[in-house]
Structures are given as structure tokens and as C-alpha cells.
Amino acid sequence: MIFGIDIGGSYIDIVKKIGDEFFHISSIPTNQEAINNIIEEYSNRRVGIAIAGWIRKGEIVNAPNLPFKIDKIKANVIENDANCFAFGISKLYNQKNMLGITVGTGIGMGIIIDGKIFKGGGVAGELGHTIVSNKGKCVCGGVGHLECYFSGWSIKKRYGKDAKELFEENKFPYDKNFNIFCRAVANAILLFDLPFVAIGGRIGGRIREDKIRNRIYEHLPKQFKPEIKVIKDDLMVAKGVCLLVEESEGNIIK
Ligand SMILES: [Zn+2]
């Protein structure tokens, strides 16, 4: 049995994997007490932990969307959440070269090349903190980052309610900020030219697939037509980190 824990900016999702099957254990709002309890309960088990933060050599070097103390974790794997999402999709959808983009409280991107996560110096793929303007203060301290225009936190700031409510009311804004997001994804596609792009997360996974696909294609030269898929599974990050634990042990799922 392997446990996968996804500590996101708004929710903590926990799954367990037995054989080839995943089972949902819980999804709870993120707060300091919940994090402390989980670290205590799951440390020293066969566990992978996904974090909405920048990780270099196993150290969390920045977590702007996770303003909590996270330490003393003993886990088999500690990995960035978007990397876990992309790795999970790569294995479960058999895509060896792809981008996995998560939109939740923040925006993350995992880059999979030949079935492996490409990390650069550790933090490669921080799409949410790429610069799209010279206006807007980002949670990371930067200015004009993509997250200032399209992310859970900036949508809440702009519309006064959670994206979740906007989806429930069928009022999610496919507006100029959505367009800025699609343009940033198109830029990422142009940089890597990978054949498959998965979009997920609690916001990304609820975006209409036709809207996002068409808008991204509008920004791309016609020679670029990767498959673009919206993944409607809030647990994909937690599943992905389970699969990373297996891979780290050499038990690779084919
Ligand atoms: Zn930023």
C-alpha cells in the first residue's frame, strides 16, 4: 500500500494505492493544523507528498501559495504538485512526452520528456510565475506574473468569490484573463513542442475542453496541434505522487 498526499493551496487530498487501484481517503481544506496532523500520521509510512511549492534537492525553497510551516516530513518522495500531476497523467494515459498544467490556487506545470520529469535546476516549468505584463503584484513578490491574471487567488480577488462557486453558477469567466492564460500555454507549447498537453487542477479540470483547446490553437501557428485534454480528476496529483514512490523504488508501472 502506498499513500499519496497532495498539499495544495486550498485542499489536501489523500489517496492510497493498492495494486493498480487508487482509493480516495479524504479531501480537507488546507490549514496548519491539518498539515501538522497529516505529517504526524503519515511520516515513516510508504508515502509520497506533493507540495504546491518550489522544490530544489528535496528542499522547499518557496511556496507562495502555501503560507504554512511544513517541516519534519519523512516521506519516500517529496515533489512539486504539478510535476506529480504530469507524471500521473504520463503513466495512466501512456504519454511519454507531454506538459501537465494545473490551475488551482496557483498555476503549475510539469514537463515530461521520455517518461521522466524534466526539472532543470529543480524548479523548471513555473508557468504561473512567467511574466505576462508589467502590472499586478504576485503572491511570490514578483510583478505581472500569469497568476496575477488567472489563478484561484486572482479570480477570487477579481470576482469576490471562489472559482468553485463561479463554476457552480455556470458563470466561470472565459474572458480576457482566460485568454492571457491560453496565450501563456501556447507559449509553453512553442517552447517544448510536445504532442500532449493535459490541463487539470480544481479550476483547470473544470474548464470546458472545447473552449481551452480552441483558444490555445488560435494563439499557435497551424503547424502546432498538440492533443489538449482537460483532466477531470481532483486526485490526479495525489495519484501521481503514489506512482512516483513506486518509480523511486524501481517498481515501474507500465
Ligand atoms: Zn509570481
XYZ file of C-alpha atoms and ligand atoms in Angstrom:
255
model
C 0.000 0.000 0.000
C 1.228 3.463 -0.911
C -0.219 6.734 0.330
C -0.262 9.838 -1.854
C -0.826 13.218 -0.216
C -1.374 16.401 -2.203
C -0.898 19.503 -0.043
C -2.379 22.253 -2.190
C -3.048 25.919 -1.514
C -6.736 25.258 -0.736
C -7.182 21.495 -0.254
C -5.269 18.490 0.984
C -6.170 15.315 -0.920
C -5.117 11.877 0.258
C -5.335 8.631 -1.697
C -3.973 5.148 -1.209
C -2.854 2.803 -3.935
C -3.282 -0.932 -3.571
C -2.128 -2.932 -6.579
C -3.234 -0.967 -9.625
C -6.181 0.673 -7.873
C -6.479 4.041 -6.171
C -8.803 4.723 -3.245
C -9.805 8.186 -2.038
C -9.159 8.638 1.673
C -10.015 12.302 2.247
C -10.068 15.851 0.889
C -9.940 18.598 3.512
C -9.260 22.363 3.493
C -5.590 23.258 3.904
C -4.621 24.756 7.239
C -1.693 24.487 9.626
C -3.367 22.024 11.978
C -4.358 19.688 9.152
C -0.797 19.770 7.779
C 0.705 19.026 11.208
C -1.691 16.126 11.799
C -1.010 14.610 8.409
C 2.758 14.889 8.768
C 2.498 13.140 12.132
C 0.138 10.438 10.890
C 1.873 9.582 7.633
C 5.587 10.154 8.316
C 7.552 6.915 8.128
C 4.851 5.191 6.087
C 5.252 4.350 2.413
C 4.166 7.778 1.308
C 4.665 10.425 -1.338
C 3.899 14.065 -0.635
C 3.119 16.599 -3.329
C 3.582 20.244 -2.410
C 2.343 23.410 -4.087
C 5.829 24.871 -3.933
C 9.258 25.133 -5.469
C 11.495 22.226 -4.530
C 15.246 22.013 -5.104
C 17.158 18.911 -3.984
C 14.298 17.858 -1.704
C 14.102 21.282 -0.013
C 11.060 23.535 -0.303
C 12.690 26.808 -1.390
C 9.478 28.802 -1.922
C 5.777 28.080 -1.536
C 3.919 31.351 -2.187
C 0.509 29.655 -2.322
C 1.140 27.593 0.792
C 1.790 30.012 3.673
C 2.210 27.280 6.270
C 5.055 25.649 8.091
C 5.891 22.310 6.526
C 8.830 20.523 8.031
C 9.852 17.255 9.628
C 8.260 15.338 6.777
C 9.589 11.839 6.398
C 8.361 10.637 3.028
C 9.650 8.395 0.251
C 9.103 11.199 -2.240
C 8.525 14.944 -1.837
C 7.720 16.562 -5.161
C 6.135 19.639 -6.701
C 2.409 19.128 -7.267
C 2.339 19.950 -10.991
C 5.210 17.524 -11.566
C 3.163 14.832 -9.791
C 0.111 15.677 -11.922
C 2.123 15.428 -15.143
C 3.822 12.204 -14.069
C 0.481 10.648 -13.104
C -1.017 11.507 -16.491
C 2.096 10.304 -18.278
C 1.776 6.857 -16.670
C -2.006 6.475 -16.663
C -2.539 7.849 -20.187
C 0.679 6.385 -21.585
C 2.114 9.723 -22.765
C 5.897 9.807 -22.611
C 6.312 13.386 -23.855
C 3.879 15.940 -22.528
C 3.090 19.018 -20.496
C 0.804 18.809 -17.471
C -0.640 22.139 -16.371
C -2.531 22.571 -13.115
C -4.759 25.513 -12.290
C -5.934 25.741 -8.708
C -4.957 28.348 -6.137
C -1.894 28.879 -8.342
C -0.672 27.571 -11.685
C 1.944 24.858 -12.101
C 3.456 22.973 -14.991
C 5.171 19.604 -15.163
C 7.320 18.743 -18.173
C 7.642 15.058 -19.079
C 10.338 14.065 -21.556
C 10.904 10.383 -22.382
C 8.707 9.441 -19.432
C 10.768 11.416 -16.902
C 10.093 14.722 -15.180
C 12.357 17.456 -16.549
C 13.262 19.710 -13.624
C 16.178 21.824 -14.833
C 17.776 23.146 -11.657
C 14.760 21.835 -9.743
C 12.016 24.337 -10.433
C 11.609 24.186 -14.237
C 8.122 24.831 -15.561
C 6.909 27.578 -13.241
C 4.423 28.804 -15.828
C 2.367 30.670 -13.198
C 5.297 32.976 -12.482
C 6.240 33.750 -16.054
C 5.910 37.421 -16.852
C 2.939 38.428 -18.969
C 2.681 42.144 -18.129
C 4.281 44.916 -16.092
C 1.264 45.241 -13.776
C -0.091 43.282 -10.840
C 1.655 42.063 -7.694
C 2.101 38.329 -7.480
C 1.946 36.228 -4.293
C 5.603 35.339 -4.934
C 6.606 39.018 -4.732
C 7.068 39.418 -8.471
C 5.196 41.742 -10.805
C 2.976 40.946 -13.796
C 3.079 37.163 -13.412
C 0.497 34.939 -15.094
C -1.062 34.084 -11.705
C -1.957 37.778 -11.241
C -4.361 37.371 -14.176
C -5.517 33.773 -13.994
C -5.362 31.608 -10.847
C -7.639 30.711 -7.962
C -6.316 33.558 -5.849
C -6.580 36.239 -8.525
C -10.052 35.097 -9.663
C -11.215 35.365 -6.056
C -9.708 38.838 -5.772
C -11.303 39.969 -9.041
C -14.787 38.453 -8.700
C -15.124 38.319 -4.907
C -15.863 34.597 -4.896
C -14.149 31.263 -5.378
C -13.820 29.847 -8.875
C -15.727 26.819 -7.498
C -18.819 28.987 -6.999
C -18.439 30.545 -10.433
C -18.403 27.070 -11.992
C -21.416 26.008 -9.926
C -23.332 29.098 -11.058
C -22.215 28.463 -14.637
C -20.570 31.890 -14.578
C -16.924 30.988 -14.948
C -15.397 33.897 -16.907
C -13.919 32.882 -20.243
C -12.707 36.459 -20.501
C -9.538 38.365 -21.377
C -7.747 36.847 -18.382
C -8.615 33.360 -19.589
C -7.157 34.452 -22.909
C -3.923 35.528 -21.181
C -3.721 32.045 -19.658
C -4.310 30.354 -23.029
C -1.608 32.524 -24.614
C 0.858 31.504 -21.886
C 0.044 27.822 -22.500
C 0.566 28.396 -26.237
C 3.982 29.888 -25.455
C 4.872 26.816 -23.373
C 3.787 24.583 -26.269
C 6.011 26.572 -28.648
C 8.972 26.194 -26.282
C 8.720 22.413 -25.925
C 6.741 21.150 -28.960
C 5.409 18.114 -27.088
C 2.460 16.166 -28.527
C 0.193 16.057 -25.480
C -0.980 18.753 -23.069
C -3.079 17.868 -20.024
C -4.865 20.601 -18.063
C -6.090 19.827 -14.561
C -6.417 21.016 -11.002
C -9.582 22.156 -9.231
C -10.035 25.023 -11.705
C -8.234 23.641 -14.760
C -10.162 20.370 -14.552
C -13.482 22.240 -14.740
C -12.657 24.411 -17.735
C -14.580 23.491 -20.878
C -12.274 21.460 -23.081
C -13.539 22.916 -26.374
C -13.052 26.496 -25.113
C -9.494 25.987 -23.945
C -8.420 23.886 -26.919
C -9.775 26.342 -29.474
C -8.351 29.381 -27.710
C -4.879 27.826 -27.392
C -4.939 26.803 -31.070
C -5.828 30.396 -32.000
C -2.524 31.502 -30.472
C -0.441 28.796 -32.154
C 0.945 28.575 -35.672
C -1.070 25.960 -37.572
C 1.950 23.621 -37.599
C 1.462 23.143 -33.826
C -1.534 20.968 -32.952
C -0.796 19.010 -29.776
C -3.604 16.965 -28.274
C -5.116 19.068 -25.471
C -7.071 17.272 -22.793
C -8.847 18.512 -19.670
C -8.434 16.020 -16.827
C -11.496 15.979 -14.586
C -9.854 14.320 -11.614
C -9.057 16.352 -8.489
C -6.997 13.436 -7.184
C -4.525 13.202 -10.065
C -1.720 14.933 -8.135
C -2.105 12.510 -5.210
C -2.233 9.564 -7.631
C 0.847 10.852 -9.457
C 2.902 11.040 -6.285
C 1.953 7.408 -5.460
C 3.293 6.434 -8.881
C 6.476 8.413 -8.213
C 7.008 6.460 -4.991
C 6.726 3.248 -6.990
C 9.090 4.528 -9.651
C 11.604 5.603 -6.983
C 11.566 2.015 -5.727
C 12.126 0.631 -9.215
C 8.636 -0.851 -9.413
C 7.618 0.952 -12.567
C 4.018 0.640 -13.722
C 3.900 0.144 -17.454
Zn 4.744 35.042 -9.128
